Amino acid sequence: MVARGPLCVGIDPHPGLLSAWDLPLSAAGVERFARTVVEAVGPSVAAVKPQSAFFEVFGSAGIAVLERVLADCRDVGTLSVLDAKRGDIGSTMAAYATAYLTGDGPLAADSLTVSPFLGFGSLAPAVEAALASGRGLFVLALTSNPEGPQVQHAVDESGRTVAATIAAQAAEINVGADPLGSIGLVVGATIGSTDVDLAAVNGPLLAPGLGAQGATAEDLQRVFGDARRNVLATSSRDVLQHGPSVGGLRDAAARVVEQVRAAVGS
């Protein structure tokens, strides 16, 4: 983030974008799309974020494409955030951790989005795998979808929200880490103000919602306040709409990087 700026480019090959790029709605189309994005922006942005669902929809062929995209990320030296939002318990969570967060397997990523809503403790296998392998997690906490507050703003008997509890548990793991711990949060850039102490998390804050979803670079200041230097803002359509030109994608990413840098002061 220091060297390349606080931007993560989402790789979301949904049907509308494939059509706009004049690509077929197929595993081959998704591969051309995703690998072009990595080629264009991988060497110059902090991270890219493949959305696993858009690959899974094509079955084994799509998963094979995702494997090649993750390999491309390693080859060009950009971090991968695999957006799979995995959440389970026991041996099943351990299997997810093995698949995504250990060794050099075909689906191994630098970080993984996970859901804590079976209880933060259910993430223990993923937390342990991330810490042991030098990888990271982004734990859903304050998401940008309108349905999120029903769960995330619910309060316990002490009056603390679910989101605040998630943040506190991530902070416990990150205590003493310098500059940041391995357990980050997903906090939408469109949520407005929050009373959750995001700076105390001492971890990276993945911030979706920039651009087409309505958030501006200035919203990053309002939402994240003193934690804004820990923000890794995500942008998808604002960059991807400039494809399939490699130069167009690269230039668009560079513009967004500068906007985010100005907003967070990095």
mmCIF file of C-alpha atoms in Angstrom:
data_model
loop_
_atom_site.group_PDB
_atom_site.id
_atom_site.type_symbol
_atom_site.label_atom_id
_atom_site.label_comp_id
_atom_site.label_asym_id
_atom_site.label_seq_id
_atom_site.Cartn_x
_atom_site.Cartn_y
_atom_site.Cartn_z
ATOM 1 C CA MET A 1 0.000 0.000 0.000
ATOM 2 C CA VAL A 2 2.858 2.366 0.759
ATOM 3 C CA ALA A 3 4.677 1.689 -2.498
ATOM 4 C CA ARG A 4 1.735 1.304 -4.876
ATOM 5 C CA GLY A 5 -1.086 3.194 -3.218
ATOM 6 C CA PRO A 6 -4.162 2.056 -1.286
ATOM 7 C CA LEU A 7 -6.189 0.603 -4.169
ATOM 8 C CA CYS A 8 -7.457 -2.911 -4.759
ATOM 9 C CA VAL A 9 -8.967 -3.437 -8.213
ATOM 10 C CA GLY A 10 -11.905 -5.828 -8.192
ATOM 11 C CA ILE A 11 -12.052 -8.481 -10.891
ATOM 12 C CA ASP A 12 -15.790 -8.928 -11.370
ATOM 13 C CA PRO A 13 -16.442 -10.538 -14.765
ATOM 14 C CA HIS A 14 -20.210 -10.285 -14.638
ATOM 15 C CA PRO A 15 -22.252 -10.643 -17.832
ATOM 16 C CA GLY A 16 -22.654 -6.906 -18.409
ATOM 17 C CA LEU A 17 -18.927 -6.255 -18.393
ATOM 18 C CA LEU A 18 -18.152 -9.278 -20.534
ATOM 19 C CA SER A 19 -20.638 -7.961 -23.076
ATOM 20 C CA ALA A 20 -19.142 -4.465 -22.911
ATOM 21 C CA TRP A 21 -15.739 -5.968 -23.637
ATOM 22 C CA ASP A 22 -17.247 -7.983 -26.521
ATOM 23 C CA LEU A 23 -16.363 -11.242 -24.785
ATOM 24 C CA PRO A 24 -18.450 -14.433 -24.660
ATOM 25 C CA LEU A 25 -20.319 -15.434 -21.522
ATOM 26 C CA SER A 26 -18.104 -18.467 -20.974
ATOM 27 C CA ALA A 27 -15.068 -19.623 -19.054
ATOM 28 C CA ALA A 28 -12.937 -18.495 -21.990
ATOM 29 C CA GLY A 29 -14.481 -15.026 -21.855
ATOM 30 C CA VAL A 30 -13.917 -14.784 -18.111
ATOM 31 C CA GLU A 31 -10.302 -15.864 -18.569
ATOM 32 C CA ARG A 32 -9.605 -13.238 -21.220
ATOM 33 C CA PHE A 33 -11.243 -10.596 -19.028
ATOM 34 C CA ALA A 34 -9.557 -11.460 -15.746
ATOM 35 C CA ARG A 35 -6.076 -12.063 -17.065
ATOM 36 C CA THR A 36 -6.200 -8.820 -19.051
ATOM 37 C CA VAL A 37 -7.001 -6.954 -15.836
ATOM 38 C CA VAL A 38 -4.050 -8.538 -14.035
ATOM 39 C CA GLU A 39 -1.756 -7.786 -16.969
ATOM 40 C CA ALA A 40 -2.891 -4.168 -17.062
ATOM 41 C CA VAL A 41 -2.971 -3.163 -13.411
ATOM 42 C CA GLY A 42 -1.166 -5.924 -11.531
ATOM 43 C CA PRO A 43 2.299 -4.362 -11.693
ATOM 44 C CA SER A 44 1.079 -0.979 -10.425
ATOM 45 C CA VAL A 45 -1.640 -1.494 -7.783
ATOM 46 C CA ALA A 46 -1.425 -2.905 -4.278
ATOM 47 C CA ALA A 47 -3.853 -5.763 -4.866
ATOM 48 C CA VAL A 48 -6.522 -7.248 -7.072
ATOM 49 C CA LYS A 49 -9.682 -8.935 -5.833
ATOM 50 C CA PRO A 50 -11.134 -11.759 -7.933
ATOM 51 C CA GLN A 51 -14.783 -12.412 -7.054
ATOM 52 C CA SER A 52 -14.896 -16.190 -6.806
ATOM 53 C CA ALA A 53 -18.588 -16.536 -7.693
ATOM 54 C CA PHE A 54 -18.094 -15.246 -11.227
ATOM 55 C CA PHE A 55 -15.597 -18.053 -11.829
ATOM 56 C CA GLU A 56 -17.521 -20.769 -9.987
ATOM 57 C CA VAL A 57 -20.557 -20.264 -12.217
ATOM 58 C CA PHE A 58 -18.649 -22.040 -15.010
ATOM 59 C CA GLY A 59 -17.882 -25.096 -12.893
ATOM 60 C CA SER A 60 -14.509 -26.790 -13.082
ATOM 61 C CA ALA A 61 -13.515 -24.747 -16.134
ATOM 62 C CA GLY A 62 -14.146 -21.539 -14.219
ATOM 63 C CA ILE A 63 -12.220 -22.745 -11.175
ATOM 64 C CA ALA A 64 -9.297 -23.602 -13.455
ATOM 65 C CA VAL A 65 -9.418 -20.034 -14.768
ATOM 66 C CA LEU A 66 -9.348 -18.698 -11.211
ATOM 67 C CA GLU A 67 -6.276 -20.828 -10.511
ATOM 68 C CA ARG A 68 -4.510 -19.287 -13.510
ATOM 69 C CA VAL A 69 -5.520 -15.771 -12.470
ATOM 70 C CA LEU A 70 -4.073 -16.310 -8.990
ATOM 71 C CA ALA A 71 -0.884 -17.631 -10.594
ATOM 72 C CA ASP A 72 -0.728 -14.508 -12.765
ATOM 73 C CA CYS A 73 -0.955 -12.372 -9.628
ATOM 74 C CA ARG A 74 2.035 -14.171 -8.158
ATOM 75 C CA ASP A 75 3.958 -13.802 -11.413
ATOM 76 C CA VAL A 76 3.486 -10.017 -11.623
ATOM 77 C CA GLY A 77 3.996 -9.458 -7.901
ATOM 78 C CA THR A 78 0.600 -8.133 -6.929
ATOM 79 C CA LEU A 79 -1.283 -9.285 -3.852
ATOM 80 C CA SER A 80 -4.474 -11.260 -4.343
ATOM 81 C CA VAL A 81 -7.594 -10.834 -2.219
ATOM 82 C CA LEU A 82 -9.818 -13.797 -3.008
ATOM 83 C CA ASP A 83 -13.367 -12.611 -2.444
ATOM 84 C CA ALA A 84 -15.078 -15.864 -1.474
ATOM 85 C CA LYS A 85 -16.646 -14.879 1.882
ATOM 86 C CA ARG A 86 -16.140 -18.343 3.332
ATOM 87 C CA GLY A 87 -17.616 -19.129 6.722
ATOM 88 C CA ASP A 88 -18.105 -22.503 8.380
ATOM 89 C CA ILE A 89 -17.117 -24.519 11.415
ATOM 90 C CA GLY A 90 -14.622 -27.155 12.445
ATOM 91 C CA SER A 91 -13.155 -29.420 9.805
ATOM 92 C CA THR A 92 -15.004 -27.633 6.996
ATOM 93 C CA MET A 93 -13.482 -24.277 7.905
ATOM 94 C CA ALA A 94 -10.128 -26.004 8.224
ATOM 95 C CA ALA A 95 -10.519 -27.366 4.698
ATOM 96 C CA TYR A 96 -11.241 -23.886 3.360
ATOM 97 C CA ALA A 97 -8.157 -22.623 5.186
ATOM 98 C CA THR A 98 -6.031 -25.352 3.634
ATOM 99 C CA ALA A 99 -7.354 -24.593 0.155
ATOM 100 C CA TYR A 100 -6.882 -20.836 0.238
ATOM 101 C CA LEU A 101 -4.318 -19.963 2.896
ATOM 102 C CA THR A 102 -1.620 -22.624 3.078
ATOM 103 C CA GLY A 103 1.271 -23.725 0.905
ATOM 104 C CA ASP A 104 1.386 -23.020 -2.792
ATOM 105 C CA GLY A 105 -1.753 -24.854 -3.879
ATOM 106 C CA PRO A 106 -3.611 -23.801 -7.016
ATOM 107 C CA LEU A 107 -6.200 -21.740 -5.108
ATOM 108 C CA ALA A 108 -3.795 -20.240 -2.573
ATOM 109 C CA ALA A 109 -4.267 -16.486 -2.290
ATOM 110 C CA ASP A 110 -2.535 -13.783 -0.281
ATOM 111 C CA SER A 111 -5.741 -13.059 1.595
ATOM 112 C CA LEU A 112 -9.326 -14.249 1.801
ATOM 113 C CA THR A 113 -12.636 -12.644 2.706
ATOM 114 C CA VAL A 114 -14.455 -14.576 5.435
ATOM 115 C CA SER A 115 -17.796 -14.386 7.229
ATOM 116 C CA PRO A 116 -17.822 -14.357 11.061
ATOM 117 C CA PHE A 117 -21.563 -14.784 11.475
ATOM 118 C CA LEU A 118 -21.272 -18.354 12.758
ATOM 119 C CA GLY A 119 -19.292 -16.775 15.581
ATOM 120 C CA PHE A 120 -15.856 -15.193 15.306
ATOM 121 C CA GLY A 121 -14.335 -18.249 16.956
ATOM 122 C CA SER A 122 -15.473 -20.411 14.052
ATOM 123 C CA LEU A 123 -12.812 -18.655 11.972
ATOM 124 C CA ALA A 124 -10.000 -20.057 14.138
ATOM 125 C CA PRO A 125 -8.664 -22.486 11.485
ATOM 126 C CA ALA A 126 -8.442 -19.658 8.951
ATOM 127 C CA VAL A 127 -6.880 -17.282 11.477
ATOM 128 C CA GLU A 128 -4.273 -19.887 12.409
ATOM 129 C CA ALA A 129 -3.499 -20.663 8.771
ATOM 130 C CA ALA A 130 -3.164 -16.994 7.855
ATOM 131 C CA LEU A 131 -0.841 -16.244 10.754
ATOM 132 C CA ALA A 132 1.293 -19.319 10.088
ATOM 133 C CA SER A 133 1.685 -18.632 6.365
ATOM 134 C CA GLY A 134 2.071 -14.856 6.404
ATOM 135 C CA ARG A 135 -1.256 -14.366 4.668
ATOM 136 C CA GLY A 136 -4.295 -12.351 5.726
ATOM 137 C CA LEU A 137 -8.028 -12.379 6.296
ATOM 138 C CA PHE A 138 -10.636 -9.726 5.694
ATOM 139 C CA VAL A 139 -13.526 -10.375 8.068
ATOM 140 C CA LEU A 140 -16.968 -9.029 7.166
ATOM 141 C CA ALA A 141 -17.894 -6.364 9.733
ATOM 142 C CA LEU A 142 -19.772 -3.366 8.312
ATOM 143 C CA THR A 143 -20.804 -4.192 4.785
ATOM 144 C CA SER A 144 -22.217 -1.810 2.209
ATOM 145 C CA ASN A 145 -25.337 -3.821 1.323
ATOM 146 C CA PRO A 146 -28.621 -2.471 2.745
ATOM 147 C CA GLU A 147 -29.439 -5.780 4.437
ATOM 148 C CA GLY A 148 -26.262 -5.756 6.526
ATOM 149 C CA PRO A 149 -27.376 -3.560 9.447
ATOM 150 C CA GLN A 150 -30.079 -6.063 10.453
ATOM 151 C CA VAL A 151 -27.297 -8.298 11.763
ATOM 152 C CA GLN A 152 -24.279 -6.040 12.073
ATOM 153 C CA HIS A 153 -26.025 -3.307 14.099
ATOM 154 C CA ALA A 154 -27.767 -5.738 16.455
ATOM 155 C CA VAL A 155 -26.694 -5.186 20.070
ATOM 156 C CA ASP A 156 -25.907 -7.553 22.925
ATOM 157 C CA GLU A 157 -26.963 -7.137 26.557
ATOM 158 C CA SER A 158 -24.154 -4.641 27.132
ATOM 159 C CA GLY A 159 -25.263 -2.491 24.213
ATOM 160 C CA ARG A 160 -22.312 -3.382 21.982
ATOM 161 C CA THR A 161 -23.092 -4.053 18.337
ATOM 162 C CA VAL A 162 -22.175 -7.213 16.485
ATOM 163 C CA ALA A 163 -19.853 -5.152 14.271
ATOM 164 C CA ALA A 164 -18.080 -3.680 17.294
ATOM 165 C CA THR A 165 -17.624 -7.165 18.752
ATOM 166 C CA ILE A 166 -16.116 -8.418 15.491
ATOM 167 C CA ALA A 167 -13.757 -5.437 15.405
ATOM 168 C CA ALA A 168 -12.699 -6.005 19.009
ATOM 169 C CA GLN A 169 -11.956 -9.678 18.397
ATOM 170 C CA ALA A 170 -9.858 -8.851 15.343
ATOM 171 C CA ALA A 171 -8.021 -6.235 17.401
ATOM 172 C CA GLU A 172 -7.144 -8.839 20.048
ATOM 173 C CA ILE A 173 -5.345 -10.925 17.430
ATOM 174 C CA ASN A 174 -3.546 -7.903 15.968
ATOM 175 C CA VAL A 175 -2.216 -6.531 19.276
ATOM 176 C CA GLY A 176 1.425 -5.526 18.934
ATOM 177 C CA ALA A 177 1.612 -6.017 15.175
ATOM 178 C CA ASP A 178 3.686 -3.406 13.378
ATOM 179 C CA PRO A 179 2.715 -1.801 11.127
ATOM 180 C CA LEU A 180 -0.535 -3.799 10.813
ATOM 181 C CA GLY A 181 -1.797 -7.219 11.804
ATOM 182 C CA SER A 182 -2.961 -9.952 9.472
ATOM 183 C CA ILE A 183 -6.644 -9.839 10.417
ATOM 184 C CA GLY A 184 -8.422 -7.051 8.586
ATOM 185 C CA LEU A 185 -12.046 -6.069 8.279
ATOM 186 C CA VAL A 186 -14.418 -5.414 5.405
ATOM 187 C CA VAL A 187 -15.998 -2.001 6.000
ATOM 188 C CA GLY A 188 -18.074 -0.490 3.221
ATOM 189 C CA ALA A 189 -17.182 3.002 2.085
ATOM 190 C CA THR A 190 -20.901 3.784 1.778
ATOM 191 C CA ILE A 191 -21.921 3.125 5.400
ATOM 192 C CA GLY A 192 -21.574 6.711 6.628
ATOM 193 C CA SER A 193 -20.271 7.344 10.115
ATOM 194 C CA THR A 194 -19.743 4.530 12.613
ATOM 195 C CA ASP A 195 -18.977 4.354 16.306
ATOM 196 C CA VAL A 196 -16.839 1.233 15.840
ATOM 197 C CA ASP A 197 -13.219 2.002 16.750
ATOM 198 C CA LEU A 198 -11.634 1.069 13.448
ATOM 199 C CA ALA A 199 -8.212 2.457 14.313
ATOM 200 C CA ALA A 200 -7.983 0.090 17.295
ATOM 201 C CA VAL A 201 -8.289 -2.909 14.976
ATOM 202 C CA ASN A 202 -4.665 -2.346 13.920
ATOM 203 C CA GLY A 203 -5.331 -4.193 10.695
ATOM 204 C CA PRO A 204 -6.054 -3.384 7.057
ATOM 205 C CA LEU A 205 -9.565 -2.210 6.211
ATOM 206 C CA LEU A 206 -10.933 -3.382 2.880
ATOM 207 C CA ALA A 207 -13.351 -0.699 1.727
ATOM 208 C CA PRO A 208 -15.696 -1.654 -1.123
ATOM 209 C CA GLY A 209 -18.146 0.820 -2.584
ATOM 210 C CA LEU A 210 -15.878 3.368 -4.227
ATOM 211 C CA GLY A 211 -17.139 4.706 -7.531
ATOM 212 C CA ALA A 212 -20.131 3.012 -9.146
ATOM 213 C CA GLN A 213 -21.625 2.002 -5.780
ATOM 214 C CA GLY A 214 -21.790 5.643 -4.774
ATOM 215 C CA ALA A 215 -18.886 6.292 -2.414
ATOM 216 C CA THR A 216 -16.406 9.042 -3.171
ATOM 217 C CA ALA A 217 -12.820 9.401 -2.057
ATOM 218 C CA GLU A 218 -14.050 11.992 0.435
ATOM 219 C CA ASP A 219 -16.369 9.388 1.974
ATOM 220 C CA LEU A 220 -13.268 7.462 2.984
ATOM 221 C CA GLN A 221 -12.319 10.317 5.302
ATOM 222 C CA ARG A 222 -15.793 10.454 6.828
ATOM 223 C CA VAL A 223 -16.175 6.710 7.390
ATOM 224 C CA PHE A 224 -12.662 5.824 8.491
ATOM 225 C CA GLY A 225 -11.434 8.966 10.237
ATOM 226 C CA ASP A 226 -8.190 8.268 12.093
ATOM 227 C CA ALA A 227 -8.059 4.778 10.568
ATOM 228 C CA ARG A 228 -8.046 6.027 6.990
ATOM 229 C CA ARG A 229 -4.337 5.286 6.501
ATOM 230 C CA ASN A 230 -5.184 1.607 7.013
ATOM 231 C CA VAL A 231 -7.743 1.610 4.199
ATOM 232 C CA LEU A 232 -7.395 -0.514 1.085
ATOM 233 C CA ALA A 233 -10.137 0.904 -1.115
ATOM 234 C CA THR A 234 -11.661 -1.340 -3.743
ATOM 235 C CA SER A 235 -12.866 -0.178 -7.119
ATOM 236 C CA SER A 236 -14.218 -2.352 -9.891
ATOM 237 C CA ARG A 237 -16.418 -0.731 -12.502
ATOM 238 C CA ASP A 238 -14.666 2.652 -12.390
ATOM 239 C CA VAL A 239 -11.570 0.858 -13.664
ATOM 240 C CA LEU A 240 -13.007 -2.086 -15.590
ATOM 241 C CA GLN A 241 -15.266 0.036 -17.789
ATOM 242 C CA HIS A 242 -12.122 1.307 -19.516
ATOM 243 C CA GLY A 243 -11.222 -2.146 -20.857
ATOM 244 C CA PRO A 244 -10.429 -4.142 -22.809
ATOM 245 C CA SER A 245 -7.621 -1.708 -23.604
ATOM 246 C CA VAL A 246 -4.650 -2.493 -21.363
ATOM 247 C CA GLY A 247 -3.597 1.141 -21.517
ATOM 248 C CA GLY A 248 -7.098 2.338 -20.689
ATOM 249 C CA LEU A 249 -7.301 0.062 -17.665
ATOM 250 C CA ARG A 250 -3.850 1.090 -16.468
ATOM 251 C CA ASP A 251 -4.610 4.801 -16.797
ATOM 252 C CA ALA A 252 -7.962 4.462 -15.030
ATOM 253 C CA ALA A 253 -6.364 2.615 -12.125
ATOM 254 C CA ALA A 254 -3.678 5.285 -11.838
ATOM 255 C CA ARG A 255 -6.336 8.012 -11.623
ATOM 256 C CA VAL A 256 -8.235 6.200 -8.882
ATOM 257 C CA VAL A 257 -5.019 5.551 -6.943
ATOM 258 C CA GLU A 258 -4.274 9.268 -6.861
ATOM 259 C CA GLN A 259 -7.829 10.097 -5.763
ATOM 260 C CA VAL A 260 -7.619 7.630 -2.895
ATOM 261 C CA ARG A 261 -4.124 8.756 -1.908
ATOM 262 C CA ALA A 262 -5.381 12.314 -1.639
ATOM 263 C CA ALA A 263 -8.356 11.243 0.465
ATOM 264 C CA VAL A 264 -6.500 9.080 2.968
ATOM 265 C CA GLY A 265 -3.272 11.056 3.059
ATOM 266 C CA SER A 266 -0.986 8.207 2.090
#
